[in-house]
Coordinates of C-alpha atoms and ligand atoms in Angstrom, one line a residue:
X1 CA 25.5 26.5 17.0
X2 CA 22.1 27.9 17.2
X3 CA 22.3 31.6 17.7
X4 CA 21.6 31.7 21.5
X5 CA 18.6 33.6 22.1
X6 CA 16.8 31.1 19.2
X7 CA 13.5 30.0 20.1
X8 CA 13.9 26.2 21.7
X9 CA 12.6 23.6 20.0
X10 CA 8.9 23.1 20.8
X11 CA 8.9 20.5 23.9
X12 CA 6.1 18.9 22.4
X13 CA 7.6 17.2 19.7
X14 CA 9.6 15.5 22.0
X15 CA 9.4 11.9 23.9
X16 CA 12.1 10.4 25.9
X17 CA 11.7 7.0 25.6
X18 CA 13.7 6.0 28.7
X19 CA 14.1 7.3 32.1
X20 CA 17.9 7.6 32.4
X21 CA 19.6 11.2 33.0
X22 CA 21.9 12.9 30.7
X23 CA 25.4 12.2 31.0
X24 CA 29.0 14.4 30.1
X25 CA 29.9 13.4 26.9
X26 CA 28.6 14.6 23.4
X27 CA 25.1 14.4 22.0
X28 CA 24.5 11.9 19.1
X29 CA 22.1 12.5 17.0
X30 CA 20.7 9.3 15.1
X31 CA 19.5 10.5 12.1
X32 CA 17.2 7.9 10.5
X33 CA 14.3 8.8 8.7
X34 CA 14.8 13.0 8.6
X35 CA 18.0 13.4 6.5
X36 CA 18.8 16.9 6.2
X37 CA 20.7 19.2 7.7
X38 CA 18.1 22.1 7.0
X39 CA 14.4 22.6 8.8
X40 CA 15.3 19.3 11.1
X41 CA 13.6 20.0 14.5
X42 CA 15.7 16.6 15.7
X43 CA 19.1 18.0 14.3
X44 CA 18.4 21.3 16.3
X45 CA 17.3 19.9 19.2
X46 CA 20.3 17.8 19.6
X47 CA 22.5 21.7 19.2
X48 CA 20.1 23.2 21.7
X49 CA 21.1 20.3 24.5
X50 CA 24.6 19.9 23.7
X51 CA 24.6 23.8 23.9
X52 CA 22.7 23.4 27.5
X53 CA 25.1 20.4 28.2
X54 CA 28.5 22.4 27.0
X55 CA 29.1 19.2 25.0
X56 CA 29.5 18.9 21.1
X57 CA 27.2 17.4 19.0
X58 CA 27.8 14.1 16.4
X59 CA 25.5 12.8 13.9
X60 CA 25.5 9.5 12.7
X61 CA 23.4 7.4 10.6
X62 CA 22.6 3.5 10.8
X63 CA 22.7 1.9 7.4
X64 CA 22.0 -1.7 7.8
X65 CA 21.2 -4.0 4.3
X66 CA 18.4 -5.7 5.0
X67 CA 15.7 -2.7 5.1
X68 CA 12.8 -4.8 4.3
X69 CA 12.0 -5.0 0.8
X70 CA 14.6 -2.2 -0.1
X71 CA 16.7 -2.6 -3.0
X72 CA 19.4 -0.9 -5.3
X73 CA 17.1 1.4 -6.4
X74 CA 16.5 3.1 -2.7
X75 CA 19.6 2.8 -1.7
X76 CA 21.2 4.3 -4.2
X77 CA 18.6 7.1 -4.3
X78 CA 19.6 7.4 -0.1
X79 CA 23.0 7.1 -0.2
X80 CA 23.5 9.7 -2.4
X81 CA 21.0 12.3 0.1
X82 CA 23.6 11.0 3.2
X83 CA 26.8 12.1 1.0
X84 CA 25.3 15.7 0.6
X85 CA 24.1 15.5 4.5
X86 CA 28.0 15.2 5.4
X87 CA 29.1 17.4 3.0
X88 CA 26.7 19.9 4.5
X89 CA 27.2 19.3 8.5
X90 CA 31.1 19.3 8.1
X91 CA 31.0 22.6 6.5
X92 CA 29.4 23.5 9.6
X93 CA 32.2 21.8 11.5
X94 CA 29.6 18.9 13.0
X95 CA 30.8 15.5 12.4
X96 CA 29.1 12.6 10.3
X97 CA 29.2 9.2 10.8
X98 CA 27.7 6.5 8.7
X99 CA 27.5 3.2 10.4
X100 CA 27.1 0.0 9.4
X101 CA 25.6 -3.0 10.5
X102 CA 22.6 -3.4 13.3
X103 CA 21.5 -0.2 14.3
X104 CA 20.8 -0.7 17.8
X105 CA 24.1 -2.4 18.2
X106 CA 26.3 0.3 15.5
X107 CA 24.5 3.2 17.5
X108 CA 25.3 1.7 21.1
X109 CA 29.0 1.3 19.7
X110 CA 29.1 5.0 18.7
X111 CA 27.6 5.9 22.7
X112 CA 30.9 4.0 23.6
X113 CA 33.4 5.1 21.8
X114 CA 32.8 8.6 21.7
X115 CA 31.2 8.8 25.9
X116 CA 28.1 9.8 24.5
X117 CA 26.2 11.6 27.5
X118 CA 22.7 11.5 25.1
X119 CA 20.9 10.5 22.0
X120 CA 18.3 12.0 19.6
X121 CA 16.7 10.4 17.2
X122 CA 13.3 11.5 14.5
X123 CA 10.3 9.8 15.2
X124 CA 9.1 7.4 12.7
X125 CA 5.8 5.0 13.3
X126 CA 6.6 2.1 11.4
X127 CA 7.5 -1.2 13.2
X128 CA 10.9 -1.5 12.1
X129 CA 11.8 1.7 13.7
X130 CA 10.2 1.0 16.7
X131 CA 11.7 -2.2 17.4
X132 CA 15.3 -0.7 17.0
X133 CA 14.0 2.0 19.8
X134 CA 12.9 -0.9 22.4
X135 CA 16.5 -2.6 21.4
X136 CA 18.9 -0.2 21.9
X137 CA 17.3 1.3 25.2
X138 CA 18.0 -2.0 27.1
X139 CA 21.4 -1.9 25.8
X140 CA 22.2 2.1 27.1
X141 CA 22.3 3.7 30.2
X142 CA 21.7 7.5 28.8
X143 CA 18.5 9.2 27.3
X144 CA 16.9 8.5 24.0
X145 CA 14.9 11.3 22.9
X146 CA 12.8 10.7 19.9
X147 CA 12.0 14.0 18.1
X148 CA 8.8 14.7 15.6
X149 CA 10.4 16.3 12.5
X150 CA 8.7 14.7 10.0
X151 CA 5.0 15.8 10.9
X152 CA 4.3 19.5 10.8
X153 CA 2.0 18.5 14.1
X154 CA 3.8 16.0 15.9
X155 CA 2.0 12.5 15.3
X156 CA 1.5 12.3 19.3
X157 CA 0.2 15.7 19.9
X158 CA -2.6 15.6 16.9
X159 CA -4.2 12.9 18.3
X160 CA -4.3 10.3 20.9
X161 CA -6.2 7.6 19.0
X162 CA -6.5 6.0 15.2
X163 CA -8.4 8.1 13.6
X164 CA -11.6 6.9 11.2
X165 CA -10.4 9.7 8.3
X166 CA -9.4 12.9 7.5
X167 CA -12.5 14.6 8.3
X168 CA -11.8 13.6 11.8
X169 CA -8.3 14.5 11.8
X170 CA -8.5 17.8 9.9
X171 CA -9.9 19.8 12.4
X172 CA -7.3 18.7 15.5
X173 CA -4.7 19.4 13.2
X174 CA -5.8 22.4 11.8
X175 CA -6.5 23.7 15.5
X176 CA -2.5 23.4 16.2
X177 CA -1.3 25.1 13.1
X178 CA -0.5 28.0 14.5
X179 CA 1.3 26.4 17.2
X180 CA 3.8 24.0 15.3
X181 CA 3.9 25.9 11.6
X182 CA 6.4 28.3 12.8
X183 CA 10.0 29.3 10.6
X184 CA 12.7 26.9 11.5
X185 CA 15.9 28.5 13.3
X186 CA 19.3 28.6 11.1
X187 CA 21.7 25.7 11.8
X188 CA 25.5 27.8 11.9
X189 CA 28.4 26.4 12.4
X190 CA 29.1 24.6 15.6
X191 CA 32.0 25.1 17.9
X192 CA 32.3 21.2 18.2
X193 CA 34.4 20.3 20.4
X194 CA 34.3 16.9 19.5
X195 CA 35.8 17.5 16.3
X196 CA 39.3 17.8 17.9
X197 CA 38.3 14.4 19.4
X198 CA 38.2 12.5 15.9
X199 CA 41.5 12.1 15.6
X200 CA 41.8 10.6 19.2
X201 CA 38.5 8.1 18.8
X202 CA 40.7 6.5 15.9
X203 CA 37.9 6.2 13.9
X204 CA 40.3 4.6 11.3
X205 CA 37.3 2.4 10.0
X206 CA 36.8 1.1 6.0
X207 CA 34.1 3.1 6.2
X208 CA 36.3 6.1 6.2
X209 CA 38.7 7.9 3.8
X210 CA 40.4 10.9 3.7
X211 CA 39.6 13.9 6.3
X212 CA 38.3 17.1 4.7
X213 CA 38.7 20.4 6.3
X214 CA 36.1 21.7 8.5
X215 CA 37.1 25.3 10.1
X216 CA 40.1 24.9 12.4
X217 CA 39.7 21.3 12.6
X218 CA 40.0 18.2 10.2
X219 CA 36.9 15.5 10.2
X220 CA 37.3 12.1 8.5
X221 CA 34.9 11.8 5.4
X222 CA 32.9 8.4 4.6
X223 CA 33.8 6.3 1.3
X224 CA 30.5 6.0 0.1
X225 CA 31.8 3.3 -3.0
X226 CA 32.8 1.0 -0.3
X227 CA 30.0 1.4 1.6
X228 CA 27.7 1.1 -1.9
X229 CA 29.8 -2.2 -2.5
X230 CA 28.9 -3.1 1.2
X231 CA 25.3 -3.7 0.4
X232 CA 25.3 -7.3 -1.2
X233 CA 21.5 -7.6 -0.6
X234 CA 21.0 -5.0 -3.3
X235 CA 23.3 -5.6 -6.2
X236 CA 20.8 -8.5 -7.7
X237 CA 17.7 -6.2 -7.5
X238 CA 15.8 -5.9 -10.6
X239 CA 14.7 -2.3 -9.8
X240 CA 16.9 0.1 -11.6
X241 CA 18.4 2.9 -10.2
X242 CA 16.1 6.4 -10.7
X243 CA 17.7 8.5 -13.4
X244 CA 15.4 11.4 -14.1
X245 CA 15.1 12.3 -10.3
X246 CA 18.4 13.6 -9.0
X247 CA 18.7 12.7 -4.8
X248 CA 19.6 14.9 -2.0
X249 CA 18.3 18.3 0.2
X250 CA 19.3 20.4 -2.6
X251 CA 17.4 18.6 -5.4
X252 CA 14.6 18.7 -3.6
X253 CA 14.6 22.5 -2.8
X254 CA 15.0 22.6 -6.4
X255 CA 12.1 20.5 -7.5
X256 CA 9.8 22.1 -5.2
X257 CA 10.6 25.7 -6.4
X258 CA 9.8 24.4 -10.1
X259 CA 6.8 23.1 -8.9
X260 CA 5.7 25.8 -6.8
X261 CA 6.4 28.1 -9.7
X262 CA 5.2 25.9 -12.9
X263 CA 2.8 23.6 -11.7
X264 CA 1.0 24.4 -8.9
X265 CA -1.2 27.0 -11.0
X266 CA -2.8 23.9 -12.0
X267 CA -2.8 21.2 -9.3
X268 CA -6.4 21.1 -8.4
X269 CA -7.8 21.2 -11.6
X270 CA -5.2 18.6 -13.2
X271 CA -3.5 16.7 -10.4
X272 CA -5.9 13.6 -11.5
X273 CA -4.7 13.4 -15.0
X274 CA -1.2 11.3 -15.2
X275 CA -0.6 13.1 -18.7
X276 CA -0.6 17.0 -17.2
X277 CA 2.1 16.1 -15.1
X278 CA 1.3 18.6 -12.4
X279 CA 2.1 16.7 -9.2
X280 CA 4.9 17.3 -7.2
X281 CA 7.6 14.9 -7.5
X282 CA 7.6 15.6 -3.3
X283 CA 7.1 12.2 -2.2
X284 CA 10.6 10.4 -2.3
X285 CA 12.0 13.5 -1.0
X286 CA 9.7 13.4 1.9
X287 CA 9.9 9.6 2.5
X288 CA 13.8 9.8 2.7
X289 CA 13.2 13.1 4.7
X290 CA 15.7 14.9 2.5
X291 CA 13.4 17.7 2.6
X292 CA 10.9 19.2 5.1
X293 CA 6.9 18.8 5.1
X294 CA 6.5 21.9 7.0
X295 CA 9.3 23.7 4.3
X296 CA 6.8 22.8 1.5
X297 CA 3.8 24.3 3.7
X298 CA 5.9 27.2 5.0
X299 CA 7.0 28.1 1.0
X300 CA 3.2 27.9 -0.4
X301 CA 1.7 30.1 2.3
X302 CA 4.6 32.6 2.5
X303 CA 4.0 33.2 -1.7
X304 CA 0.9 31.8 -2.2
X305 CA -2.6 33.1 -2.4
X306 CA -5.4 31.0 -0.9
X307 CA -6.8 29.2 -3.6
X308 CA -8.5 25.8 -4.7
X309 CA -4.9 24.9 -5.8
X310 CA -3.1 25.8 -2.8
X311 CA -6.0 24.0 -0.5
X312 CA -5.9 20.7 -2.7
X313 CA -2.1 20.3 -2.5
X314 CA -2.0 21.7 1.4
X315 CA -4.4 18.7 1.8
X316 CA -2.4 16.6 0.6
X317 CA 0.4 17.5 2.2
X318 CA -0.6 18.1 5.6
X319 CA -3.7 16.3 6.4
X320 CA -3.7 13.2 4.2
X321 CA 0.2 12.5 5.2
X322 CA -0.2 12.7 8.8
X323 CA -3.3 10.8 9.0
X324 CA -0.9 8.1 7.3
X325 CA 1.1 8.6 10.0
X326 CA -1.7 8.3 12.5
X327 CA -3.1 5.3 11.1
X328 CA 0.6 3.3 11.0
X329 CA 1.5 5.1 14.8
X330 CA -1.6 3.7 16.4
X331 CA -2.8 0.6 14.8
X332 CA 0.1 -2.3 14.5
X333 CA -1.5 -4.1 11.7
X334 CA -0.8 -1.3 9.4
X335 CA 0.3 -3.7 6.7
X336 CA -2.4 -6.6 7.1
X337 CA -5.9 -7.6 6.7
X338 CA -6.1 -7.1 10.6
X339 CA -5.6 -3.7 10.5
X340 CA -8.8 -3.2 7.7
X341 CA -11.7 -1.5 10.1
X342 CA -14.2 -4.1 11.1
X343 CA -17.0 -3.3 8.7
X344 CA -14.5 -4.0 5.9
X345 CA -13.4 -7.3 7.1
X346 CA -17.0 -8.4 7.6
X347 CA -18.1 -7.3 3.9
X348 CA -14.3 -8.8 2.6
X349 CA -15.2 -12.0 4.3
X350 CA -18.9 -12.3 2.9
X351 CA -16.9 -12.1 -0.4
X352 CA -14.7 -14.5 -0.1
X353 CA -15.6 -17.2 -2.2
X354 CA -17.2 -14.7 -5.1
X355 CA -15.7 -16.1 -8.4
X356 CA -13.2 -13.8 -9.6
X357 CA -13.3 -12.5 -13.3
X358 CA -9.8 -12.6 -13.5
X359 CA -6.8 -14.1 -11.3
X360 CA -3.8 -13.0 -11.5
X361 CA -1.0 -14.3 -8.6
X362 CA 2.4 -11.8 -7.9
X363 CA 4.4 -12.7 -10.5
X364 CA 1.5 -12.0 -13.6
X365 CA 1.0 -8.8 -12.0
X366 CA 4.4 -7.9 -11.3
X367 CA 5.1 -8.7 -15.2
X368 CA 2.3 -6.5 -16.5
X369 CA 0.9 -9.4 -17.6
X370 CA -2.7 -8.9 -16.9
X371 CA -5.7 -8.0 -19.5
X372 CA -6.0 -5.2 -18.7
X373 CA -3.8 -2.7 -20.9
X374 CA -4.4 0.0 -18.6
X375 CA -3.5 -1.7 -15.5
X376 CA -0.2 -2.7 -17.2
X377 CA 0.3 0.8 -18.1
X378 CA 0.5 1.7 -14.6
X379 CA 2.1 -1.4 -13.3
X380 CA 5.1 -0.4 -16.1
X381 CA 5.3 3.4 -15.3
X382 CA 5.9 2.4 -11.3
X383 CA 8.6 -0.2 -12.7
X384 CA 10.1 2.1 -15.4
X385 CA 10.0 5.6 -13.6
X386 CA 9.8 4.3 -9.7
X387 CA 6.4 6.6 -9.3
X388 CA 2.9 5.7 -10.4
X389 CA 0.8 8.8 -10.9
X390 CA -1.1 9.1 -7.3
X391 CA -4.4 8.7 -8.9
X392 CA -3.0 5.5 -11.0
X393 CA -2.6 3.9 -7.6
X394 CA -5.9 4.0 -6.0
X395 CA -7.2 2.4 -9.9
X396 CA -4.4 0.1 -9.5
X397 CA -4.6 -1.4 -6.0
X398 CA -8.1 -2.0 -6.6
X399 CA -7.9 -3.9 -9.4
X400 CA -5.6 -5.8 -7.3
X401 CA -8.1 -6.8 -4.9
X402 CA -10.4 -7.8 -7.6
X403 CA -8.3 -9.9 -9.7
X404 CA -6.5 -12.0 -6.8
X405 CA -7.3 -15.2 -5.0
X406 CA -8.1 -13.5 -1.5
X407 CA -8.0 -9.8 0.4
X408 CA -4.8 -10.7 2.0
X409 CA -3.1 -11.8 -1.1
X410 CA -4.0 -9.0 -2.6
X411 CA -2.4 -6.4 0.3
X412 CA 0.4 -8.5 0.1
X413 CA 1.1 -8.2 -3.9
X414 CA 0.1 -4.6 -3.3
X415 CA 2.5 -3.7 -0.4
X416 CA 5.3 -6.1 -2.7
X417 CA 5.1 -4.2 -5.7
X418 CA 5.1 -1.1 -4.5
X419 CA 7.4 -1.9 -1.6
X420 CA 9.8 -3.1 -4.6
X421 CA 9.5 -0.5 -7.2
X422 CA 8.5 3.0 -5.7
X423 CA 10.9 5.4 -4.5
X424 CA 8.5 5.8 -1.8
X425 CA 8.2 2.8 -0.7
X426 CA 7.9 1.5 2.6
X427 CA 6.2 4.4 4.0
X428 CA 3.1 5.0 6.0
X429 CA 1.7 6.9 3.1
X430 CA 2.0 4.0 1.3
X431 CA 0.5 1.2 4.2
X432 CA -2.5 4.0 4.2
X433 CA -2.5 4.1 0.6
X434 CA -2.9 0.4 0.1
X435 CA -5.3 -0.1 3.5
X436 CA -7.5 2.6 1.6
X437 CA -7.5 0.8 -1.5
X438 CA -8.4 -2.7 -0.6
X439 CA -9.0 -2.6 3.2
X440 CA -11.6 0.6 3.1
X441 CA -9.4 2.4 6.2
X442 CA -10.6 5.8 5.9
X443 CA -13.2 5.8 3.5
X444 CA -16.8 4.6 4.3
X445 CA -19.0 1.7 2.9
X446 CA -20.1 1.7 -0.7
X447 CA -22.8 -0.2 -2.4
X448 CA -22.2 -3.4 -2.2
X449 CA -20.9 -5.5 -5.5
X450 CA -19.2 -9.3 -6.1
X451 CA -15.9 -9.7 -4.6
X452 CA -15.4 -5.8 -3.1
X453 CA -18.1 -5.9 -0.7
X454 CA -18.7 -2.3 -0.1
X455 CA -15.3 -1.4 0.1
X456 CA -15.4 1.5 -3.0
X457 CA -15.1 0.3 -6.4
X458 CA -13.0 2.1 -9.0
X459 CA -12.8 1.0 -12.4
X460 CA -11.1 2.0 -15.6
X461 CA -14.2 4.4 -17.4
X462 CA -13.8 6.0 -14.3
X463 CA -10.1 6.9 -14.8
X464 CA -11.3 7.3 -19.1
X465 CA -13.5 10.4 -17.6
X466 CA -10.5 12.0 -16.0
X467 CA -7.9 11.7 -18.6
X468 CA -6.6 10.5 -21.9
X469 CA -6.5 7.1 -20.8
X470 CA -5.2 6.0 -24.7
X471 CA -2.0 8.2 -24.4
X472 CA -1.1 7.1 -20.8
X473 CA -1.4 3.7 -22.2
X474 CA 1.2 4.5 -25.5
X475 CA 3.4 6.2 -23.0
X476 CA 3.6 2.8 -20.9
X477 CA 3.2 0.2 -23.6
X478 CA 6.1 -2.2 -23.2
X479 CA 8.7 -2.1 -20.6
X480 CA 11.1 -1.9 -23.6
X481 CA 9.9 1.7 -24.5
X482 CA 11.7 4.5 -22.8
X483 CA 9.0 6.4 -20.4
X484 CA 8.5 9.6 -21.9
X485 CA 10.7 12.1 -20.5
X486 CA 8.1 14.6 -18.5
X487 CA 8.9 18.3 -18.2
X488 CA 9.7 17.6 -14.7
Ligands
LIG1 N1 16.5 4.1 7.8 C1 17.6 3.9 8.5 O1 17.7 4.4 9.6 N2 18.6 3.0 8.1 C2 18.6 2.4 7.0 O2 19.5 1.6 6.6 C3 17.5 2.6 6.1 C4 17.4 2.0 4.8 C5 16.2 2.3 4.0 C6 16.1 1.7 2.7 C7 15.0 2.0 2.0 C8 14.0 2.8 2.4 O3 13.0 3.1 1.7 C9 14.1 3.4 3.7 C10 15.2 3.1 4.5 N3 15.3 3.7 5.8 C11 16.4 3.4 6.6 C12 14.2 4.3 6.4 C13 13.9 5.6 5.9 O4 14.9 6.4 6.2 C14 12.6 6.2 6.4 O5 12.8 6.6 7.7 C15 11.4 5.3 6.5 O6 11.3 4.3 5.6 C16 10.1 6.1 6.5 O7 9.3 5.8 7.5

């Protein structure tokens, strides 16, 4: 429970996305893209109403096997965050469930079976997510609240509109700082009712096995091997599993102190250089939500001095990140040429037929196979490691765009690979990412040159002038050759 007398969640981070009223019965919350028990505005909104309603709260998460374009390698990375997220809740008596199948039609299962009288669930901008939403309210007759944990200001209170870039988005969110940065409330143990109810909802189910003690009462734990083995879509996948990144809220936590104390020192004057190895490690964590945006924020300015280093990585972090969520909130071609602003697709179109240098189609690039050694450096560290180097990216959608047949072949390559091989994957701050690159959204016009049109050129002297491009190169020669292992 939430210590009464806790400050309520801010109202403003929260939609209902349907008009029903609340009914008797326990609160669910759907936990989909914020996993973590800790500094998770949708997990403590769901205490405070089950605490208004006198109900008990029950969190579930929907796994289904055909995330687009997810394979082993993101699973396994996700599964392992969810095991520590029930481990976590049960110790604070609030039981877990991990569903299987359809979301809409698992989570409208759970609303049955356990009388649900509401649901909560964390905002998320991306189609998928969205069209689950618009299922499962024609299918339920309680509310669905929709909560903004992710975004230290809430995606819909920032701004009502896409935004062209982050100067326009930087000063509406830095006006509402001081409203949404605020310390997140402790999540103690919760009197849940429910819990007694578990052994009455006979939630004998394969996913289940074994019951682990939780205070006074006794909640059934998940068997995460069989659900692992469940996921036939992701056995085949040619994307390893992550080893030098361990999973879960803890991890995270963990990495973030070690950046925060060995790293940061250094961000702004190295965070272009793949070599220092002075970025983060952050973004898998805050794709699968296992830690908090506004944690990271929250830690720096607690400890940190105002300085170039702590301004460049709060840029990052705050502005850059939810203008990704802006852009893939507001515009629905987040992931197409459509979705390019229209002075790119005019100067993109002019350059159509411009002969390329090079062409390369999905599979050359996707092999490393282009002549470009350090493009296949960076195509191998993203296979290898599951993370290209941030700045790597921008060199390395571009070249994309130059060396393929059309614009849209080369967003779709782009999105495929990195869809496919990073952690971080499917993730606004990747559709951004890749728009940027090849589709110009937010960045302005450039001098105009063969195939790019204005949209901004990169090429490799550039990167040669920011870093030791030759030992970046040796690091990622061959996919055969272990990638160095990086004081992480
Ligand atoms: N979210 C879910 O609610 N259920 C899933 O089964 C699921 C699978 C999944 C696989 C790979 C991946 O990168 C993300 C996945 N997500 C899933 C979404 C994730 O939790 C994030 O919410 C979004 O991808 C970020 O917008």
């Amino acid at each position: 429970m939430i210590n009464p007398g806790t400050p309520s969640v801010n109202k403003r981070r929260i939609r209902q996305l349907n008009g029903k009223k609340v009914n008797r019965g326990p609160v669910i919350y759907w936990m989909s893209r914020d996993q973590r028990v800790n500094d998770n505005w949708a997990l403590l909104y769901s205490i405070e109403l089950a605490r208004e309603l006198e109900t008990s709260v029950v969190v579930a998460f929907a796994l289904t096997d055909s995330f687009p374009g997810a394979n082993l390698r993101h699973y396994s990375f996700m599964l392992k965050g969810l095991k520590e997220v029930e481990k976590a809740l049960i110790k604070k008596n609030i039981p877990f469930r991990l569903l299987t199948g359809n979301p809409p039609s698992t989570i409208s299962a759970l609303v049955k079976e356990t009388r649900a009288g509401a649901i909560v669930t964390d905002f998320d901008p991306l189609r998928i997510k969205n069209d689950w939403k618009k299922e499962l309210v024609k299918i339920i007759d309680i509310p669905l609240y929709d909560v903004d944990t992710h975004n230290i200001v809430p995606c819909r209170v920032a701004s009502g509109k896409q935004e062209y870039g982050a100067y326009t988005i930087r000063p509406k969110i830095k006006k509402l700082l001081s409203e949404f940065l605020d310390e997140f409330p402790k999540v103690s143990s919760f009197g849940n009712s429910s819990a007694k109810s578990d052994k009455t909802t006979g939630w004998e189910h394969e996913n289940y096995a074994g019951t682990e003690n939780a205070g006074r009462d006794r909640l059934k734990l998940t068997n995460w091997e069989a659900v692992k083995k469940k996921l036939p879509g992701v056995v085949r996948s040619d994307a390893t599993e992550v080893e030098w990144l361990i999973p879960g809220e803890n991890a995270a936590a963990s990495m973030l102190n070690n950046f925060l104390s060995n790293k940061l020192s250094r961000y702004s004057e190295k965070r272009n250089d793949p070599n220092a190895n002075v970025i983060s490690h952050m973004s898998p964590y805050l794709h699968f939500g296992q830690i908090s945006a506004q944690r990271i924020a929250l830690e720096i300015l607690k400890n940190f001095p105002k300085d170039p280093n702590t301004d460049a990585y709060l840029e990052e972090l705050i502005v850059r990140r939810e203008l990704s969520d802006n852009f893939c909130h507001f515009n629905p071609h987040y992931d197409s040429f459509e979705g390019f602003p229209q002075w790119a697709k005019e100067t993109l179109n002019e350059h159509r037929k411009d002969e390329r240098e090079y062409l390369y189609n999905k599979e050359l690039f996707e092999a490393a196979e282009t002549h470009d050694i350090l493009w296949n450096a960076a195509q191998r560290e993203m296979v290898k490691r599951g993370k290209m180097h941030g700045y790597m990216r921008m060199y390395w959608a571009k070249k994309i765009l130059e060396w393929s047949a059309s614009p849209e072949d080369a967003l779709n390559i782009a999105l495929y690979l990195n869809d496919k091989y990073e952690l971080d994957g499917r993730d606004p701050n990747g559709y951004a990412g890749c728009a940027w690159s090849i589709g110009g959204v937010h960045d302005r016009a450039w001098a105009g040159r063969p195939v790019f049109g204005k949209i901004r050129y990169m090429n490799a002297n550039g990167c040669k002038r920011k870093f030791n491009t030759g030992l970046y190169i040796n690091n990622y020669s061959n996919f055969n050759k272990k990638p160095p292992v990086l004081p992480i």
